[in-house]
Amino acid sequence: MTPYAAPVRDFRFVLEEVLEHGSLALPGFEEASPDLVEAVLEEAAKLAGDVWAPLNASGDRQGCTLRQDGSVNVPEGFIEAYQAYAEGGWNGIGVGEALGGQGLPEVVASSVQEMLHGANMALGLCPMLTAGAIEALAHHGSDAQKATYLPKLVEGTWTGTMNLTEPQAGSDLSKVRTRGVPQEDGSYRLFGQKIYITWGEHDAAENIIHLVLARTPDAPEGNKGISLFLVPKYLVIDDDGSLGERNDVTCASIEHKLGIHGSPTCTLSFGENEGAIGYLVGEEGRGLNHMFTMMNEARHKVGVQGIGVAERACQQAFAFALDRVQGKSPRSRGGRECTISDHLDVRRMLLSMRARTDALRALALFCAAQLDVARHAADESEREAAQAKVDVLIPVVKAFSTDQAVEIASLGVQVHGGMGFIEETGAAQLLRDARIAPIYEGTNGIQALDLAGRKLQRDGGAALAGLIDDVEGTARLLSETPELAALGEALAAGAADLTAVMAILLEQGSDPERGPDAIQAYATPFLSLAGHVLCAWQMGRAALAANTAQQTGSRPDPGRPDPFYAAKLQSADFVIRQWLPVGRAQRAVIEAGMASLAAFEPGSL
Amino acid sequence: MTPYAAPVRDFRFVLEEVLEHGSLALPGFEEASPDLVEAVLEEAAKLAGDVWAPLNASGDRQGCTLRQDGSVNVPEGFIEAYQAYAEGGWNGIGVGEALGGQGLPEVVASSVQEMLHGANMALGLCPMLTAGAIEALAHHGSDAQKATYLPKLVEGTWTGTMNLTEPQAGSDLSKVRTRGVPQEDGSYRLFGQKIYITWGEHDAAENIIHLVLARTPDAPEGNKGISLFLVPKYLVIDDDGSLGERNDVTCASIEHKLGIHGSPTCTLSFGENEGAIGYLVGEEGRGLNHMFTMMNEARHKVGVQGIGVAERACQQAFAFALDRVQGKSPRSRGGRECTISDHLDVRRMLLSMRARTDALRALALFCAAQLDVARHAADESEREAAQAKVDVLIPVVKAFSTDQAVEIASLGVQVHGGMGFIEETGAAQLLRDARIAPIYEGTNGIQALDLAGRKLQRDGGAALAGLIDDVEGTARLLSETPELAALGEALAAGAADLTAVMAILLEQGSDPERGPDAIQAYATPFLSLAGHVLCAWQMGRAALAANTAQQTGSRPDPGRPDPFYAAKLQSADFVIRQWLPVGRAQRAVIEAGMASLAAFEPGSL
């Protein structure tokens, strides 16, 4: 596997030139000066490139091991790499200062997350899950719970997990059977088995704080009977975090997976003996709601994770294609032996990988900036408007980024030819690792239903319509810029398709009889169209910024354009004129209707 | 991994109702009666389902082992399964009777190949490579070589390999360095190393016949200096095939690959001692041409292999989705607990997998039927016309089927949710296995260049235009059929796009200055569009046949339509109205031009 160099220049371009440092001006971010942000990105790039990235391939080869005593060993070097991360204070960069974090803007925290996942996705999952636990406790924990658990979680001395899935309860969590039985002292005893618990057991931290969905006795069936519990691996006996006995939760097995071998995916048994001691978090019966509070951000993080792997796949493919000599360039370009990057069909693959990754990153960071506004803007209506955009964007960032990441990683394998299929090269690992991202944290089908159903129907499409207005505004600006006019036209056409399809979704989706089926039938093509249009929009903004910079900025070499901006303009051109059309085809897919889908009986064959 | 049941009904539907047994009437196929064909398909289905398929998952887990003594052990059961295949006479079904085979039509042989690859792709590669060796020897070997080697290869007692790639010579075979040095007795001694040799060393057959590209001393540089040699693992000392000493060819290593673990991929060293004894096949200096003779068919076989894996991915996903209970159906359809196959977004994935697999199979079998005509028609002009179609279709069948197979297998993983990422389930293996098919036997990029370059330019698009005429004919028939009129319109639009894009390729491709770049730039989107249109065409024909059968045929249950035909009509509707539009977007991709691609400098970033 080739080394990983975090794309700091591109993060800075998006933050500074496309988003124009918008969120840094928000209240609460006074310390996040452009200089500080730059320093943070540079330091994170070092951690990612020098410490985490070199362990990615070896972690994949070694995987994790479940010992006889129930402990789980993670790959060599992972503990030290995790500790370097925690000791550097990285775990708290996006956490508010009130909770012991550094309270940096989400746009910065997201950039750092992308770097870490690009460097080593399997390891990146550990803090990602911890972040979810912090979020859930910060919102729903009691003051005492916050005081006891948050400091260690925020500094990263302890890690967190999310225990949702059971064999019969995957996308449908209403089927959870794990029981939480109240005790006289106010605590609970938990009994049951949870599967697919990421970093559920490991030796990289002093303690593990499990957040667990379980059902109290006599609770009603379905969603409303589910509560959220905190179950520490080691009981905490003191306010300063001193640890006592081992709790009754054990790792029964770890999974043999397609990828992310360095991340232990555990089956956890709660209460095989006296019952695992747990504490109710928030209100009884509101466990699912509490979990969903933090799910939005977790979904954004998974999208960002996909982009990180896509970026690394780009770097891997570019390095190979620029090195591999094979064939000759056409006579018009010299007719000499050349690297495969000189063949335009290979270059199409490379540009397609680069352009899509750029676009996904721009959209995810736009969404992160809206998250910052939603949390920090002084004006309530501004916060609400931003939150409405976030709600629409998150399922797109999660599902679209991860679907594309799989395709980009697969294209990376293809660029390598036969070498791509050989594990030592490293390209195949990226495909294997990426493949989980469309599945976990709510499958991409669930994301599409969230977008086409709840998010679109509840406000009659108002939030999405607002975003489409913004897309049209960018299209106009492009059209008014002579050298980018073709992009403006293409982007406007995409916006028109999305508007048309939204109308279909709203009309058919609100039909009391057929609505639920219509939403299901159209959800995935609808999300795909939205993803293409929104990514194209951000690349339209990027093109405007790059074009301005080309014309006004200083150049490293006065004789020729800055290659960064030139490449950005080529990326934007590719995204808007060669990738968006493929997404626009989803309009025809939806307009074809749902009759054949509804009539199709998979069981009849 | 769920069991594999060969789709005999669909093979029969395509052969009997879509292709209307066309090729069975050709001279030389007198014995291939419909009854015999049916019996062959049924027997092959048993071998595939009962013997080969159960070893697919265990073969993946065990993989192959290179022993200290240089021998390679294949997974448990593979030897017996291969022998059952050879003893059943399956190796010779597509080989002419003059060479000791059964001379069945290619449409039948292809159907059997798809079954075997669907059952166990890693094992299927062994006879696939042998078939290539048979083909090369049959066309270019001397009478003595044919007499010595063909009988054992045809019966499958010996297997064959293709030795092309060297570390510096992949897609560009002109860089081959392996040397073949003439000896006084007319034989040669070979020295050099070959990589990625499929089933290059194994213990499943008595002997292995390596066909090797190498360079004679004083041969000119480049393609014209390359000759084809036959190098047996054990020297053959007698006309009856008695084996003598071990030749100087050894397995230096086997690859650790993403998939097809049961297929040993070897690095072979020729001449580490006195030189490997080899025999010139065909003319000196014409090795590449001789190799390409059989490459066309090998490429068809790789396409078929992709379809086999896609079919198995369908079966695996359908079985899971019909079993997995999760969530409730909408109120309008009962509002009850249901399997995920009842959710329309899951059903979209299932129908998309099924419909695309049906379409790819129909196109591959159409191509096989044209191969039969090209070889067996009495009339020379008929043979030539069929061969012209075959030449255009083969790169499409290879590249489009395998690209789609990867997507279908990936969608199969997605249908499984979290279980798809767990290796034990079996869905992930299909994705890993499928991923090689777009790479080997000429990468899909090479296929696209073959189509857009040589195949299109040499006849000014005449052969493709002929196929488009046929597509338009089918579109008219659909349009004249009231219940299928919407399909006719959509198919005609696809044909128009392909015609328009072909004109661009011919105009820009013939430009002496920019032509080679234009062909490279547009090759992949062009092949994708052609693949979509041609597959949609075949499904249009399938819809016409299914519609006729619905209206005239007997029904298993008189109260409702035959579910096979109903599903086929839904497949056709999906392919033509929901899949073809995505392919049609490639016209816009090509019309966007090649400027940004040509300007993009991957090395500047």
mmCIF file of N, CA and C in Angstrom, chain A residues 167-168 170-172 175 196 256-259 324 326-327 330 332-333 337 343-345 347-348 410 414 417 419 421 423 432 435 438-439 513 517 520-521 567 570 573 577-578 581 585 589 592 596-598 600 605, chain B residues 167-168 170-172 175 196 256-259 324 326-327 330 332-333 337 343-345 347-348 410 414 417-419 421 423 432 435 438-439 513 517 520-521 567 570 573 577-578 581 585 589 592 596-598 600 605:
data_model
loop_
_atom_site.group_PDB
_atom_site.id
_atom_site.type_symbol
_atom_site.label_atom_id
_atom_site.label_comp_id
_atom_site.label_asym_id
_atom_site.label_seq_id
_atom_site.Cartn_x
_atom_site.Cartn_y
_atom_site.Cartn_z
ATOM 1 N N PRO A 167 -29.613 -10.566 16.659
ATOM 2 C CA PRO A 167 -29.806 -11.369 15.438
ATOM 3 C C PRO A 167 -31.155 -11.095 14.750
ATOM 4 N N GLN A 168 -32.220 -10.938 15.526
ATOM 5 C CA GLN A 168 -33.532 -10.727 14.916
ATOM 6 C C GLN A 168 -33.886 -9.251 14.777
ATOM 7 N N GLY A 170 -32.286 -5.933 13.257
ATOM 8 C CA GLY A 170 -31.266 -5.196 12.541
ATOM 9 C C GLY A 170 -31.815 -3.822 12.187
ATOM 10 N N SER A 171 -32.259 -3.670 10.947
ATOM 11 C CA SER A 171 -32.884 -2.400 10.573
ATOM 12 C C SER A 171 -34.132 -2.156 11.415
ATOM 13 N N ASP A 172 -34.768 -3.205 11.863
ATOM 14 C CA ASP A 172 -35.982 -3.083 12.676
ATOM 15 C C ASP A 172 -35.633 -3.280 14.150
ATOM 16 N N LYS A 175 -37.519 -4.896 17.441
ATOM 17 C CA LYS A 175 -37.482 -6.318 17.808
ATOM 18 C C LYS A 175 -36.423 -6.635 18.867
ATOM 19 N N TYR A 196 -22.490 -7.520 16.177
ATOM 20 C CA TYR A 196 -21.882 -6.471 15.343
ATOM 21 C C TYR A 196 -21.466 -5.264 16.176
ATOM 22 N N HIS A 256 -15.541 -12.773 11.375
ATOM 23 C CA HIS A 256 -14.604 -12.938 10.279
ATOM 24 C C HIS A 256 -15.203 -12.173 9.093
ATOM 25 N N LYS A 257 -14.636 -10.998 8.818
ATOM 26 C CA LYS A 257 -15.313 -10.072 7.915
ATOM 27 C C LYS A 257 -14.577 -9.877 6.591
ATOM 28 N N LEU A 258 -15.296 -9.303 5.648
ATOM 29 C CA LEU A 258 -14.710 -8.964 4.342
ATOM 30 C C LEU A 258 -13.586 -7.948 4.485
ATOM 31 N N GLY A 259 -13.770 -6.987 5.369
ATOM 32 C CA GLY A 259 -12.759 -5.938 5.519
ATOM 33 C C GLY A 259 -12.698 -5.413 6.936
ATOM 34 N N ARG A 324 3.634 3.002 -13.578
ATOM 35 C CA ARG A 324 3.571 1.807 -14.408
ATOM 36 C C ARG A 324 3.743 2.164 -15.881
ATOM 37 N N GLN A 326 3.652 1.160 -19.655
ATOM 38 C CA GLN A 326 2.999 0.142 -20.465
ATOM 39 C C GLN A 326 2.434 0.820 -21.709
ATOM 40 N N GLY A 327 2.820 0.339 -22.845
ATOM 41 C CA GLY A 327 2.317 0.908 -24.102
ATOM 42 C C GLY A 327 2.970 2.237 -24.448
ATOM 43 N N PRO A 330 -0.054 8.176 -28.054
ATOM 44 C CA PRO A 330 -0.348 8.362 -29.479
ATOM 45 C C PRO A 330 0.733 9.225 -30.132
ATOM 46 N N SER A 332 0.523 11.782 -31.857
ATOM 47 C CA SER A 332 0.336 13.228 -31.702
ATOM 48 C C SER A 332 0.875 13.734 -30.368
ATOM 49 N N ARG A 333 1.079 12.814 -29.428
ATOM 50 C CA ARG A 333 1.619 13.247 -28.138
ATOM 51 C C ARG A 333 2.999 12.633 -27.903
ATOM 52 N N GLU A 337 7.178 5.443 -25.264
ATOM 53 C CA GLU A 337 6.816 4.648 -24.080
ATOM 54 C C GLU A 337 6.299 5.591 -23.014
ATOM 55 N N HIS A 343 -2.492 7.217 -20.968
ATOM 56 C CA HIS A 343 -3.556 6.696 -21.833
ATOM 57 C C HIS A 343 -4.876 7.304 -21.374
ATOM 58 N N LEU A 344 -5.616 7.877 -22.307
ATOM 59 C CA LEU A 344 -6.807 8.622 -21.874
ATOM 60 C C LEU A 344 -7.879 7.732 -21.247
ATOM 61 N N ASP A 345 -7.895 6.457 -21.584
ATOM 62 C CA ASP A 345 -8.923 5.632 -20.918
ATOM 63 C C ASP A 345 -8.546 5.395 -19.460
ATOM 64 N N ARG A 347 -6.760 7.617 -17.831
ATOM 65 C CA ARG A 347 -6.931 8.944 -17.247
ATOM 66 C C ARG A 347 -8.398 9.223 -16.920
ATOM 67 N N ARG A 348 -9.288 8.657 -17.714
ATOM 68 C CA ARG A 348 -10.721 8.800 -17.381
ATOM 69 C C ARG A 348 -11.013 8.187 -16.008
ATOM 70 N N SER A 410 -13.268 0.406 -6.102
ATOM 71 C CA SER A 410 -13.287 -0.659 -7.103
ATOM 72 C C SER A 410 -12.577 -0.203 -8.371
ATOM 73 N N GLN A 414 -9.190 -1.532 -10.450
ATOM 74 C CA GLN A 414 -9.129 -1.692 -11.908
ATOM 75 C C GLN A 414 -7.910 -0.987 -12.508
ATOM 76 N N GLY A 417 -4.854 -3.069 -12.767
ATOM 77 C CA GLY A 417 -4.816 -4.296 -13.556
ATOM 78 C C GLY A 417 -4.645 -5.496 -12.643
ATOM 79 N N MET A 419 -2.388 -6.476 -10.769
ATOM 80 C CA MET A 419 -1.828 -6.181 -9.444
ATOM 81 C C MET A 419 -2.939 -5.773 -8.460
ATOM 82 N N PHE A 421 -5.660 -7.141 -7.963
ATOM 83 C CA PHE A 421 -6.322 -8.306 -7.373
ATOM 84 C C PHE A 421 -5.418 -9.014 -6.365
ATOM 85 N N GLU A 423 -3.419 -9.103 -2.997
ATOM 86 C CA GLU A 423 -3.638 -8.392 -1.744
ATOM 87 C C GLU A 423 -2.467 -7.509 -1.335
ATOM 88 N N ARG A 432 -12.357 -3.735 0.098
ATOM 89 C CA ARG A 432 -12.956 -4.577 1.148
ATOM 90 C C ARG A 432 -13.384 -3.725 2.344
ATOM 91 N N ARG A 435 -16.492 -1.496 1.730
ATOM 92 C CA ARG A 435 -17.779 -2.151 1.463
ATOM 93 C C ARG A 435 -18.731 -2.177 2.662
ATOM 94 N N PRO A 438 -21.663 1.338 3.235
ATOM 95 C CA PRO A 438 -23.070 1.448 2.819
ATOM 96 C C PRO A 438 -24.024 0.604 3.672
ATOM 97 N N ILE A 439 -23.474 -0.198 4.551
ATOM 98 C CA ILE A 439 -24.324 -1.109 5.320
ATOM 99 C C ILE A 439 -24.574 -0.591 6.728
ATOM 100 N N GLU A 513 -53.015 5.588 0.464
ATOM 101 C CA GLU A 513 -53.043 4.173 0.107
ATOM 102 C C GLU A 513 -51.675 3.699 -0.405
ATOM 103 N N ASP A 517 -45.564 2.664 -0.346
ATOM 104 C CA ASP A 517 -44.898 1.895 -1.397
ATOM 105 C C ASP A 517 -44.174 2.815 -2.378
ATOM 106 N N GLN A 520 -40.936 3.934 -0.892
ATOM 107 C CA GLN A 520 -39.953 2.850 -0.931
ATOM 108 C C GLN A 520 -39.437 2.600 -2.339
ATOM 109 N N ALA A 521 -40.370 2.643 -3.279
ATOM 110 C CA ALA A 521 -39.972 2.312 -4.653
ATOM 111 C C ALA A 521 -39.013 3.348 -5.224
ATOM 112 N N ALA A 567 -6.534 21.634 -11.960
ATOM 113 C CA ALA A 567 -7.116 20.314 -11.717
ATOM 114 C C ALA A 567 -8.513 20.441 -11.120
ATOM 115 N N GLN A 570 -10.890 21.049 -13.851
ATOM 116 C CA GLN A 570 -11.137 19.811 -14.609
ATOM 117 C C GLN A 570 -12.038 18.855 -13.827
ATOM 118 N N ASP A 573 -15.537 20.229 -14.096
ATOM 119 C CA ASP A 573 -16.072 19.969 -15.430
ATOM 120 C C ASP A 573 -16.511 18.513 -15.549
ATOM 121 N N ARG A 577 -20.411 17.786 -16.072
ATOM 122 C CA ARG A 577 -20.764 17.455 -17.449
ATOM 123 C C ARG A 577 -20.640 15.975 -17.783
ATOM 124 N N GLN A 578 -19.966 15.196 -16.939
ATOM 125 C CA GLN A 578 -19.816 13.776 -17.282
ATOM 126 C C GLN A 578 -20.328 12.842 -16.190
ATOM 127 N N PRO A 581 -24.804 13.777 -15.603
ATOM 128 C CA PRO A 581 -25.753 13.164 -16.525
ATOM 129 C C PRO A 581 -26.164 11.745 -16.121
ATOM 130 N N ALA A 585 -30.174 10.462 -15.067
ATOM 131 C CA ALA A 585 -30.953 9.338 -15.597
ATOM 132 C C ALA A 585 -31.915 8.783 -14.558
ATOM 133 N N VAL A 589 -35.766 6.847 -14.433
ATOM 134 C CA VAL A 589 -36.033 5.637 -13.653
ATOM 135 C C VAL A 589 -37.304 5.823 -12.824
ATOM 136 N N ALA A 592 -40.484 6.062 -14.836
ATOM 137 C CA ALA A 592 -40.962 4.776 -15.365
ATOM 138 C C ALA A 592 -42.002 4.147 -14.445
ATOM 139 N N SER A 596 -43.874 -2.360 -12.389
ATOM 140 C CA SER A 596 -43.187 -3.648 -12.524
ATOM 141 C C SER A 596 -42.573 -4.066 -11.192
ATOM 142 N N LEU A 597 -42.147 -3.065 -10.414
ATOM 143 C CA LEU A 597 -41.578 -3.361 -9.105
ATOM 144 C C LEU A 597 -42.642 -3.943 -8.170
ATOM 145 N N ALA A 598 -43.800 -3.328 -8.191
ATOM 146 C CA ALA A 598 -44.870 -3.788 -7.294
ATOM 147 C C ALA A 598 -45.365 -5.173 -7.696
ATOM 148 N N PHE A 600 -43.604 -7.511 -9.222
ATOM 149 C CA PHE A 600 -42.559 -8.532 -9.170
ATOM 150 C C PHE A 600 -42.647 -9.325 -7.867
ATOM 151 N N LEU A 605 -40.234 -17.280 -8.320
ATOM 152 C CA LEU A 605 -39.290 -17.858 -9.299
ATOM 153 C C LEU A 605 -38.783 -19.224 -8.864
ATOM 154 N N PRO B 167 6.266 -9.505 -15.388
ATOM 155 C CA PRO B 167 6.114 -8.297 -14.569
ATOM 156 C C PRO B 167 6.064 -7.011 -15.395
ATOM 157 N N GLN B 168 6.890 -6.904 -16.431
ATOM 158 C CA GLN B 168 6.925 -5.660 -17.211
ATOM 159 C C GLN B 168 6.003 -5.729 -18.423
ATOM 160 N N GLY B 170 2.224 -6.586 -19.287
ATOM 161 C CA GLY B 170 0.846 -6.937 -18.925
ATOM 162 C C GLY B 170 -0.042 -6.696 -20.142
ATOM 163 N N SER B 171 -0.727 -5.555 -20.138
ATOM 164 C CA SER B 171 -1.533 -5.225 -21.311
ATOM 165 C C SER B 171 -0.647 -5.074 -22.539
ATOM 166 N N ASP B 172 0.604 -4.696 -22.339
ATOM 167 C CA ASP B 172 1.533 -4.509 -23.453
ATOM 168 C C ASP B 172 2.444 -5.720 -23.566
ATOM 169 N N LYS B 175 6.381 -6.393 -24.673
ATOM 170 C CA LYS B 175 7.517 -6.306 -23.753
ATOM 171 C C LYS B 175 7.958 -7.663 -23.178
ATOM 172 N N TYR B 196 1.001 -14.627 -12.889
ATOM 173 C CA TYR B 196 -0.467 -14.709 -13.000
ATOM 174 C C TYR B 196 -0.906 -15.890 -13.853
ATOM 175 N N HIS B 256 -1.482 -14.353 -3.267
ATOM 176 C CA HIS B 256 -2.467 -14.146 -2.212
ATOM 177 C C HIS B 256 -3.456 -13.120 -2.763
ATOM 178 N N LYS B 257 -4.625 -13.605 -3.138
ATOM 179 C CA LYS B 257 -5.526 -12.787 -3.938
ATOM 180 C C LYS B 257 -6.791 -12.370 -3.185
ATOM 181 N N LEU B 258 -7.473 -11.386 -3.771
ATOM 182 C CA LEU B 258 -8.759 -10.938 -3.227
ATOM 183 C C LEU B 258 -9.800 -12.051 -3.277
ATOM 184 N N GLY B 259 -9.806 -12.808 -4.343
ATOM 185 C CA GLY B 259 -10.817 -13.861 -4.491
ATOM 186 C C GLY B 259 -10.287 -15.044 -5.270
ATOM 187 N N ARG B 324 -35.547 -13.441 5.563
ATOM 188 C CA ARG B 324 -35.242 -12.491 6.632
ATOM 189 C C ARG B 324 -36.489 -11.655 6.954
ATOM 190 N N GLN B 326 -38.174 -8.656 8.787
ATOM 191 C CA GLN B 326 -37.743 -7.379 9.356
ATOM 192 C C GLN B 326 -38.732 -6.307 8.908
ATOM 193 N N GLY B 327 -39.321 -5.627 9.871
ATOM 194 C CA GLY B 327 -40.266 -4.564 9.543
ATOM 195 C C GLY B 327 -41.630 -5.086 9.113
ATOM 196 N N PRO B 330 -46.511 -2.147 4.148
ATOM 197 C CA PRO B 330 -47.420 -1.003 4.281
ATOM 198 C C PRO B 330 -48.854 -1.482 4.555
ATOM 199 N N SER B 332 -51.521 -0.796 3.156
ATOM 200 C CA SER B 332 -52.289 -1.176 1.967
ATOM 201 C C SER B 332 -52.009 -2.607 1.524
ATOM 202 N N ARG B 333 -50.884 -3.157 2.015
ATOM 203 C CA ARG B 333 -50.580 -4.536 1.638
ATOM 204 C C ARG B 333 -50.609 -5.439 2.862
ATOM 205 N N GLU B 337 -45.964 -8.108 9.768
ATOM 206 C CA GLU B 337 -44.554 -8.503 9.717
ATOM 207 C C GLU B 337 -44.280 -9.179 8.390
ATOM 208 N N HIS B 343 -40.394 -5.328 1.052
ATOM 209 C CA HIS B 343 -40.158 -3.881 1.016
ATOM 210 C C HIS B 343 -39.718 -3.506 -0.392
ATOM 211 N N LEU B 344 -40.385 -2.521 -0.971
ATOM 212 C CA LEU B 344 -40.105 -2.248 -2.384
ATOM 213 C C LEU B 344 -38.679 -1.759 -2.637
ATOM 214 N N ASP B 345 -38.043 -1.158 -1.625
ATOM 215 C CA ASP B 345 -36.658 -0.747 -1.907
ATOM 216 C C ASP B 345 -35.735 -1.960 -1.963
ATOM 217 N N ARG B 347 -36.908 -4.859 -2.915
ATOM 218 C CA ARG B 347 -37.337 -5.528 -4.143
ATOM 219 C C ARG B 347 -36.696 -4.878 -5.371
ATOM 220 N N ARG B 348 -36.456 -3.565 -5.284
ATOM 221 C CA ARG B 348 -35.751 -2.915 -6.397
ATOM 222 C C ARG B 348 -34.357 -3.532 -6.569
ATOM 223 N N SER B 410 -22.078 -6.985 -5.633
ATOM 224 C CA SER B 410 -22.009 -5.978 -4.568
ATOM 225 C C SER B 410 -23.406 -5.669 -4.048
ATOM 226 N N GLN B 414 -25.255 -6.059 -0.312
ATOM 227 C CA GLN B 414 -26.095 -5.028 0.300
ATOM 228 C C GLN B 414 -27.438 -5.591 0.764
ATOM 229 N N GLY B 417 -27.525 -6.834 4.230
ATOM 230 C CA GLY B 417 -27.226 -5.981 5.382
ATOM 231 C C GLY B 417 -25.930 -6.427 6.040
ATOM 232 N N GLY B 418 -25.872 -6.312 7.377
ATOM 233 C CA GLY B 418 -24.653 -6.646 8.103
ATOM 234 C C GLY B 418 -24.135 -8.045 7.805
ATOM 235 N N MET B 419 -25.050 -8.973 7.580
ATOM 236 C CA MET B 419 -24.635 -10.348 7.304
ATOM 237 C C MET B 419 -23.828 -10.441 6.019
ATOM 238 N N PHE B 421 -21.480 -8.646 5.104
ATOM 239 C CA PHE B 421 -20.071 -8.320 5.339
ATOM 240 C C PHE B 421 -19.352 -9.432 6.089
ATOM 241 N N GLU B 423 -17.998 -13.092 6.352
ATOM 242 C CA GLU B 423 -17.577 -14.027 5.304
ATOM 243 C C GLU B 423 -18.403 -15.313 5.285
ATOM 244 N N ARG B 432 -15.826 -10.863 -4.078
ATOM 245 C CA ARG B 432 -14.373 -11.003 -4.205
ATOM 246 C C ARG B 432 -13.993 -11.794 -5.450
ATOM 247 N N ARG B 435 -14.537 -9.920 -8.816
ATOM 248 C CA ARG B 435 -13.744 -8.721 -9.072
ATOM 249 C C ARG B 435 -12.583 -8.933 -10.034
ATOM 250 N N PRO B 438 -13.300 -8.366 -14.541
ATOM 251 C CA PRO B 438 -13.050 -7.181 -15.383
ATOM 252 C C PRO B 438 -11.565 -6.938 -15.662
ATOM 253 N N ILE B 439 -10.703 -7.704 -15.020
ATOM 254 C CA ILE B 439 -9.266 -7.451 -15.156
ATOM 255 C C ILE B 439 -8.613 -8.430 -16.126
ATOM 256 N N GLU B 513 -4.724 12.949 -36.480
ATOM 257 C CA GLU B 513 -4.011 13.600 -35.381
ATOM 258 C C GLU B 513 -4.598 13.191 -34.035
ATOM 259 N N ASP B 517 -6.432 9.437 -29.439
ATOM 260 C CA ASP B 517 -6.881 9.952 -28.144
ATOM 261 C C ASP B 517 -8.407 9.923 -28.030
ATOM 262 N N GLN B 520 -9.557 6.467 -27.256
ATOM 263 C CA GLN B 520 -9.290 6.131 -25.852
ATOM 264 C C GLN B 520 -10.233 6.864 -24.908
ATOM 265 N N ALA B 521 -10.469 8.119 -25.209
ATOM 266 C CA ALA B 521 -11.288 8.927 -24.297
ATOM 267 C C ALA B 521 -12.728 8.429 -24.244
ATOM 268 N N ALA B 567 -42.462 -12.884 -14.544
ATOM 269 C CA ALA B 567 -41.200 -12.320 -14.059
ATOM 270 C C ALA B 567 -40.327 -11.862 -15.219
ATOM 271 N N GLN B 570 -41.450 -8.543 -16.284
ATOM 272 C CA GLN B 570 -41.020 -7.509 -15.332
ATOM 273 C C GLN B 570 -39.528 -7.237 -15.474
ATOM 274 N N ASP B 573 -39.144 -5.123 -18.554
ATOM 275 C CA ASP B 573 -39.600 -3.758 -18.287
ATOM 276 C C ASP B 573 -38.537 -2.994 -17.498
ATOM 277 N N ARG B 577 -36.739 0.113 -19.276
ATOM 278 C CA ARG B 577 -37.257 1.410 -18.833
ATOM 279 C C ARG B 577 -36.539 1.958 -17.601
ATOM 280 N N GLN B 578 -35.790 1.123 -16.882
ATOM 281 C CA GLN B 578 -35.139 1.641 -15.683
ATOM 282 C C GLN B 578 -33.626 1.438 -15.674
ATOM 283 N N PRO B 581 -32.000 3.695 -19.375
ATOM 284 C CA PRO B 581 -31.785 5.148 -19.243
ATOM 285 C C PRO B 581 -30.441 5.512 -18.624
ATOM 286 N N ALA B 585 -27.252 7.724 -20.601
ATOM 287 C CA ALA B 585 -26.541 8.917 -20.127
ATOM 288 C C ALA B 585 -25.115 8.967 -20.670
ATOM 289 N N VAL B 589 -22.153 11.900 -21.760
ATOM 290 C CA VAL B 589 -20.756 11.842 -21.315
ATOM 291 C C VAL B 589 -19.834 12.038 -22.518
ATOM 292 N N ALA B 592 -19.930 15.473 -24.058
ATOM 293 C CA ALA B 592 -19.227 16.501 -23.280
ATOM 294 C C ALA B 592 -17.797 16.709 -23.780
ATOM 295 N N SER B 596 -11.471 18.202 -21.003
ATOM 296 C CA SER B 596 -10.999 18.191 -19.616
ATOM 297 C C SER B 596 -10.143 16.951 -19.349
ATOM 298 N N LEU B 597 -10.476 15.866 -20.045
ATOM 299 C CA LEU B 597 -9.703 14.638 -19.890
ATOM 300 C C LEU B 597 -8.282 14.828 -20.448
ATOM 301 N N ALA B 598 -8.213 15.441 -21.608
ATOM 302 C CA ALA B 598 -6.903 15.628 -22.238
ATOM 303 C C ALA B 598 -6.051 16.613 -21.439
ATOM 304 N N PHE B 600 -6.240 17.154 -18.183
ATOM 305 C CA PHE B 600 -5.964 16.703 -16.819
ATOM 306 C C PHE B 600 -4.584 16.062 -16.737
ATOM 307 N N LEU B 605 -0.648 16.924 -9.414
ATOM 308 C CA LEU B 605 -1.300 17.144 -8.105
ATOM 309 C C LEU B 605 -0.351 16.862 -6.940
#
